Amino acid sequence: QSALTQPASVSGSPGQSITISCTGTSSDVGAYNYVSWYQQHPGKVPKLMIYDVGNRPSGVSNRFSGSKSGNTASLTISGLQAEDEADYYCSSYTTSGTWVFGGGTKLTVL
Amino acid sequence: QLQLQESGPGLVKPSETLSLTCTVSGGSISSSDYYWGWIRQPPGKGLEWIGNIYYTGTSSYNPSLKSRVTISADTSKNQFSLKVSSVTAADTAIYYCARRNYGSGRRDYWGQGTLVTVSS
């Protein structure tokens, strides 16, 4: 199985909104609504930010939102803050009954 | 509060078998509500799903690792384990155990991770 495709990096200024894309195929992202997003600060454990395309766990800021269209899922962060600077990974279930991650996106807050 | 803790050797020789255990506290791995799995992250690189196990003992694996990986569970100890055989330097990574909700992609509890280095 191939990794999902994410941009290597994105950036934005404080207060702005950014969107990170996660492109898969009809065998993963496009097949199920089981796309998740994780935030990882350097040296830290990944943290679940969005699950099942657009659901936020309790405690996660509502500045984080997720969506999906066809084979591409997206994570949008609004009102960008310095603490949002981190790596972000998407993940999806596949028609093979396995899971796949994206290559990761480094978010820089300018 | 659910906690997961990985344990095992931090150094493994090439061609040998990597063995890790994840001890779960504050919850039961015998619950039908969750899958228990392993994810790894080579230094400076991205996350890679290794596999998971359900309370019935059913497991699934990353196709790229399937021939070398086994995940098992010991319900009496509330632990699940990972074995990766014939390791090479490419298996050097931080290994995380995590819980995922049944019927969902919600993977909300992770262990702290343990670095395993493959070197002679």
XYZ file of N, CA and C in Angstrom, chain B:
360
model
N -7.965 6.619 34.204
C -7.392 7.118 32.969
C -6.590 6.018 32.290
N -6.887 5.777 31.032
C -6.174 4.737 30.298
C -4.720 5.111 30.091
N -3.841 4.167 30.276
C -2.419 4.376 30.006
C -1.862 3.167 29.278
N -0.982 3.450 28.322
C -0.276 2.401 27.595
C 1.217 2.631 27.768
N 1.958 1.573 27.984
C 3.398 1.696 28.217
C 4.148 0.614 27.454
N 5.006 1.048 26.540
C 5.829 0.106 25.793
C 7.052 -0.313 26.613
N 7.496 -1.525 26.417
C 8.717 -1.978 27.075
C 9.398 -3.004 26.181
N 10.722 -3.092 26.346
C 11.493 -4.031 25.566
C 12.897 -3.519 25.327
N 13.750 -4.338 24.736
C 15.147 -3.937 24.492
C 15.229 -2.720 23.592
N 16.174 -1.838 23.910
C 16.383 -0.659 23.080
C 17.390 -0.899 21.965
N 18.065 -2.033 22.017
C 19.078 -2.351 21.017
C 18.910 -3.810 20.575
N 18.811 -3.998 19.283
C 18.654 -5.335 18.709
C 19.676 -5.505 17.591
N 20.266 -6.680 17.521
C 21.268 -6.931 16.479
C 20.587 -7.258 15.146
N 21.221 -6.893 14.051
C 20.681 -7.240 12.729
C 20.450 -8.734 12.611
N 19.378 -9.093 11.926
C 18.925 -10.466 11.671
C 18.203 -11.091 12.864
N 18.225 -10.423 14.020
C 17.538 -10.976 15.176
C 16.075 -10.511 15.211
N 15.374 -10.901 16.256
C 13.951 -10.559 16.392
C 13.751 -9.471 17.424
N 13.041 -8.440 17.021
C 12.663 -7.330 17.894
C 11.386 -7.739 18.626
N 11.389 -7.579 19.938
C 10.211 -7.941 20.737
C 9.855 -6.810 21.683
N 8.627 -6.341 21.596
C 8.138 -5.283 22.458
C 6.806 -5.686 23.079
N 6.547 -5.144 24.256
C 5.284 -5.383 24.946
C 4.644 -4.055 25.296
N 3.335 -4.002 25.169
C 2.571 -2.830 25.572
C 1.670 -3.238 26.734
N 1.898 -2.614 27.885
C 1.092 -2.893 29.065
C 0.005 -1.831 29.181
N -1.228 -2.296 29.301
C -2.370 -1.396 29.360
C -2.901 -1.335 30.785
N -3.098 -0.140 31.300
C -3.697 0.047 32.619
C -4.865 1.022 32.505
N -5.847 0.814 33.368
C -7.020 1.688 33.330
C -8.049 1.269 32.302
N -7.867 0.113 31.722
C -8.807 -0.402 30.730
C -8.430 -1.825 30.379
N -9.336 -2.539 29.738
C -9.092 -3.940 29.425
C -8.928 -4.178 27.936
N -7.897 -4.947 27.584
C -7.705 -5.276 26.168
C -8.722 -6.326 25.719
N -9.492 -6.852 26.672
C -10.527 -7.836 26.339
C -11.838 -7.181 25.929
N -11.868 -5.868 25.920
C -13.077 -5.147 25.522
C -13.334 -5.291 24.028
N -14.587 -5.460 23.657
C -14.961 -5.555 22.247
C -15.024 -4.184 21.574
N -14.776 -3.138 22.350
C -14.905 -1.776 21.824
C -13.642 -1.242 21.160
N -12.543 -1.992 21.278
C -11.264 -1.430 20.814
C -10.371 -2.426 20.084
N -9.524 -1.861 19.217
C -8.392 -2.564 18.645
C -7.131 -2.035 19.326
N -6.098 -2.869 19.365
C -4.837 -2.495 20.001
C -3.738 -2.693 18.961
N -2.959 -1.639 18.751
C -2.036 -1.716 17.629
C -0.670 -1.096 17.860
N 0.151 -1.229 16.833
C 1.518 -0.710 16.848
C 1.751 0.194 15.639
N 2.434 1.283 15.886
C 2.832 2.249 14.870
C 4.294 2.578 15.130
N 5.071 2.786 14.085
C 6.465 3.138 14.300
C 6.840 4.389 13.521
N 7.963 4.991 13.929
C 8.425 6.230 13.309
C 9.943 6.238 13.293
N 10.543 5.986 12.149
C 12.009 6.081 12.049
C 12.456 7.488 12.396
N 13.652 7.644 12.941
C 14.135 8.968 13.327
C 14.032 9.979 12.187
N 13.348 11.084 12.437
C 13.223 12.140 11.455
C 12.260 11.865 10.322
N 11.520 10.748 10.415
C 10.616 10.391 9.329
C 9.168 10.299 9.821
N 8.296 9.845 8.953
C 6.874 9.818 9.244
C 6.415 8.560 9.949
N 5.111 8.530 10.225
C 4.496 7.414 10.921
C 4.197 6.269 9.960
N 4.353 5.059 10.456
C 4.045 3.865 9.666
C 3.210 2.915 10.525
N 2.041 2.548 10.015
C 1.186 1.587 10.701
C 1.783 0.189 10.552
N 1.910 -0.505 11.683
C 2.478 -1.860 11.660
C 1.369 -2.908 11.656
N 0.396 -2.756 12.550
C -0.677 -3.731 12.623
C -1.477 -3.574 13.892
N -2.540 -4.373 14.009
C -3.325 -4.345 15.230
C -3.970 -5.689 15.512
N -4.495 -5.789 16.739
C -5.133 -7.022 17.175
C -6.448 -6.685 17.873
N -7.433 -7.545 17.694
C -8.728 -7.393 18.334
C -8.814 -8.394 19.468
N -9.782 -8.202 20.357
C -9.838 -9.043 21.553
C -10.079 -10.520 21.209
N -10.600 -10.765 20.027
C -10.829 -12.151 19.593
C -9.528 -12.847 19.202
N -8.454 -12.031 19.092
C -7.180 -12.567 18.644
C -6.923 -12.338 17.167
N -7.923 -11.820 16.475
C -7.754 -11.511 15.054
C -6.794 -10.343 14.883
N -5.843 -10.491 13.982
C -4.870 -9.427 13.763
C -4.782 -9.082 12.280
N -4.331 -7.890 12.000
C -4.069 -7.471 10.631
C -2.746 -6.715 10.604
N -2.073 -6.768 9.461
C -0.718 -6.236 9.373
C -0.507 -5.412 8.110
N 0.452 -4.509 8.199
C 0.898 -3.764 7.035
C 1.467 -4.776 6.033
N 0.969 -4.750 4.801
C 1.452 -5.730 3.812
C 2.972 -5.726 3.632
N 3.572 -4.572 3.799
C 5.019 -4.479 3.588
C 5.814 -5.128 4.710
N 5.160 -5.409 5.823
C 5.838 -5.998 6.984
C 5.283 -7.365 7.351
N 4.198 -7.750 6.711
C 3.424 -8.908 7.136
C 4.230 -10.182 7.312
N 5.207 -10.387 6.449
C 5.982 -11.640 6.509
C 6.895 -11.692 7.734
N 7.120 -10.553 8.372
C 8.066 -10.512 9.493
C 7.432 -10.141 10.828
N 6.157 -9.807 10.816
C 5.522 -9.247 12.014
C 4.486 -10.192 12.615
N 4.470 -10.243 13.937
C 3.423 -10.949 14.669
C 2.985 -10.088 15.843
N 1.681 -9.910 15.972
C 1.114 -9.222 17.134
C 0.260 -10.221 17.892
N 0.485 -10.294 19.184
C -0.262 -11.222 20.021
C -0.727 -10.520 21.289
N -1.629 -11.153 21.999
C -2.165 -10.556 23.220
C -2.172 -11.561 24.348
N -1.938 -11.053 25.553
C -2.028 -11.851 26.783
C -3.058 -11.159 27.675
N -4.287 -11.655 27.614
C -5.354 -10.985 28.351
C -5.172 -11.110 29.864
N -4.502 -12.162 30.316
C -4.308 -12.340 31.755
C -3.392 -11.259 32.338
N -2.510 -10.739 31.495
C -1.597 -9.675 31.923
C -2.036 -8.304 31.397
N -3.085 -8.280 30.606
C -3.566 -7.049 29.970
C -2.451 -6.399 29.148
N -1.784 -7.242 28.363
C -0.680 -6.795 27.535
C -0.857 -7.304 26.101
N -0.289 -6.574 25.161
C -0.176 -7.102 23.815
C 1.255 -6.850 23.333
N 1.678 -7.678 22.404
C 3.093 -7.694 22.053
C 3.313 -7.611 20.552
N 4.526 -7.212 20.215
C 4.949 -7.095 18.821
C 6.257 -7.844 18.642
N 6.327 -8.632 17.602
C 7.585 -9.260 17.211
C 7.854 -8.953 15.751
N 9.064 -8.498 15.484
C 9.513 -8.256 14.116
C 10.783 -9.070 13.917
N 10.729 -9.985 12.991
C 11.866 -10.886 12.780
C 12.815 -10.344 11.716
N 14.006 -10.889 11.697
C 15.016 -10.568 10.673
C 15.190 -9.066 10.505
N 15.420 -8.377 11.595
C 15.488 -6.918 11.539
C 16.764 -6.437 10.848
N 16.642 -5.258 10.258
C 17.772 -4.549 9.666
C 17.772 -3.131 10.216
N 18.744 -2.347 9.791
C 18.831 -0.963 10.247
C 17.560 -0.179 9.897
N 16.876 -0.596 8.858
C 15.649 0.089 8.444
C 14.520 -0.060 9.460
N 14.679 -0.987 10.392
C 13.659 -1.171 11.434
C 13.932 -0.301 12.654
N 15.021 0.454 12.628
C 15.309 1.399 13.708
C 14.233 2.474 13.727
N 13.567 2.619 14.866
C 12.445 3.546 14.936
C 11.972 3.701 16.372
N 11.146 4.705 16.581
C 10.358 4.791 17.808
C 9.113 3.950 17.553
N 8.846 3.056 18.458
C 7.673 2.179 18.330
C 6.627 2.623 19.352
N 5.427 2.889 18.843
C 4.316 3.302 19.687
C 3.255 2.207 19.708
N 2.631 2.008 20.878
C 1.406 1.211 20.914
C 0.246 2.195 21.093
N -0.912 1.810 20.598
C -2.053 2.717 20.623
C -3.361 1.942 20.615
N -4.390 2.603 21.080
C -5.734 2.025 21.094
C -6.600 2.710 20.045
N -7.359 1.936 19.316
C -8.290 2.492 18.333
C -9.691 1.970 18.602
N -10.661 2.866 18.489
C -12.046 2.457 18.698
C -12.529 1.536 17.587
N -13.283 0.538 17.946
C -13.903 -0.354 16.970
C -14.858 0.432 16.083
N -14.793 0.193 14.798
C -15.703 0.863 13.876
C -15.414 2.339 13.696
N -14.200 2.731 13.951
C -13.821 4.141 13.856
C -12.326 4.263 13.627
N -11.921 5.426 13.138
C -10.495 5.677 13.019
C -9.946 6.407 14.225
N -10.731 6.458 15.270
C -10.340 7.201 16.471
C -9.248 6.451 17.222
N -8.028 6.928 17.097
C -6.872 6.341 17.759
C -6.383 7.383 18.756
N -6.981 7.361 19.943
C -6.825 8.495 20.847
C -5.886 8.290 22.013
N -5.521 7.038 22.296
C -4.577 6.791 23.381
C -3.331 6.121 22.822
N -2.201 6.736 23.128
C -0.910 6.246 22.648
C 0.033 6.063 23.826
N 0.949 5.118 23.691
C 2.027 5.034 24.658
C 3.038 6.138 24.390
N 4.004 6.244 25.252
C 5.028 7.280 25.112
C 6.032 6.973 24.000
N 6.049 5.729 23.577
C 6.974 5.340 22.519
C 8.292 4.849 23.089
N 8.894 3.912 22.386
C 10.198 3.413 22.795
C 11.099 3.310 21.571
N 12.303 3.825 21.700
C 13.251 3.801 20.584
C 13.953 2.445 20.539
N 13.874 1.813 19.394
C 14.595 0.568 19.177
C 15.619 0.806 18.073
N 16.855 0.542 18.397
C 17.945 0.707 17.442
C 18.435 -0.658 17.009
N 18.565 -0.847 15.706
C 19.104 -2.095 15.182
C 20.550 -1.851 14.788
N 21.454 -2.475 15.511
C 22.876 -2.279 15.274
C 23.666 -3.412 15.910
N 24.762 -3.716 15.286
C 25.631 -4.761 15.849
C 26.588 -4.182 16.880
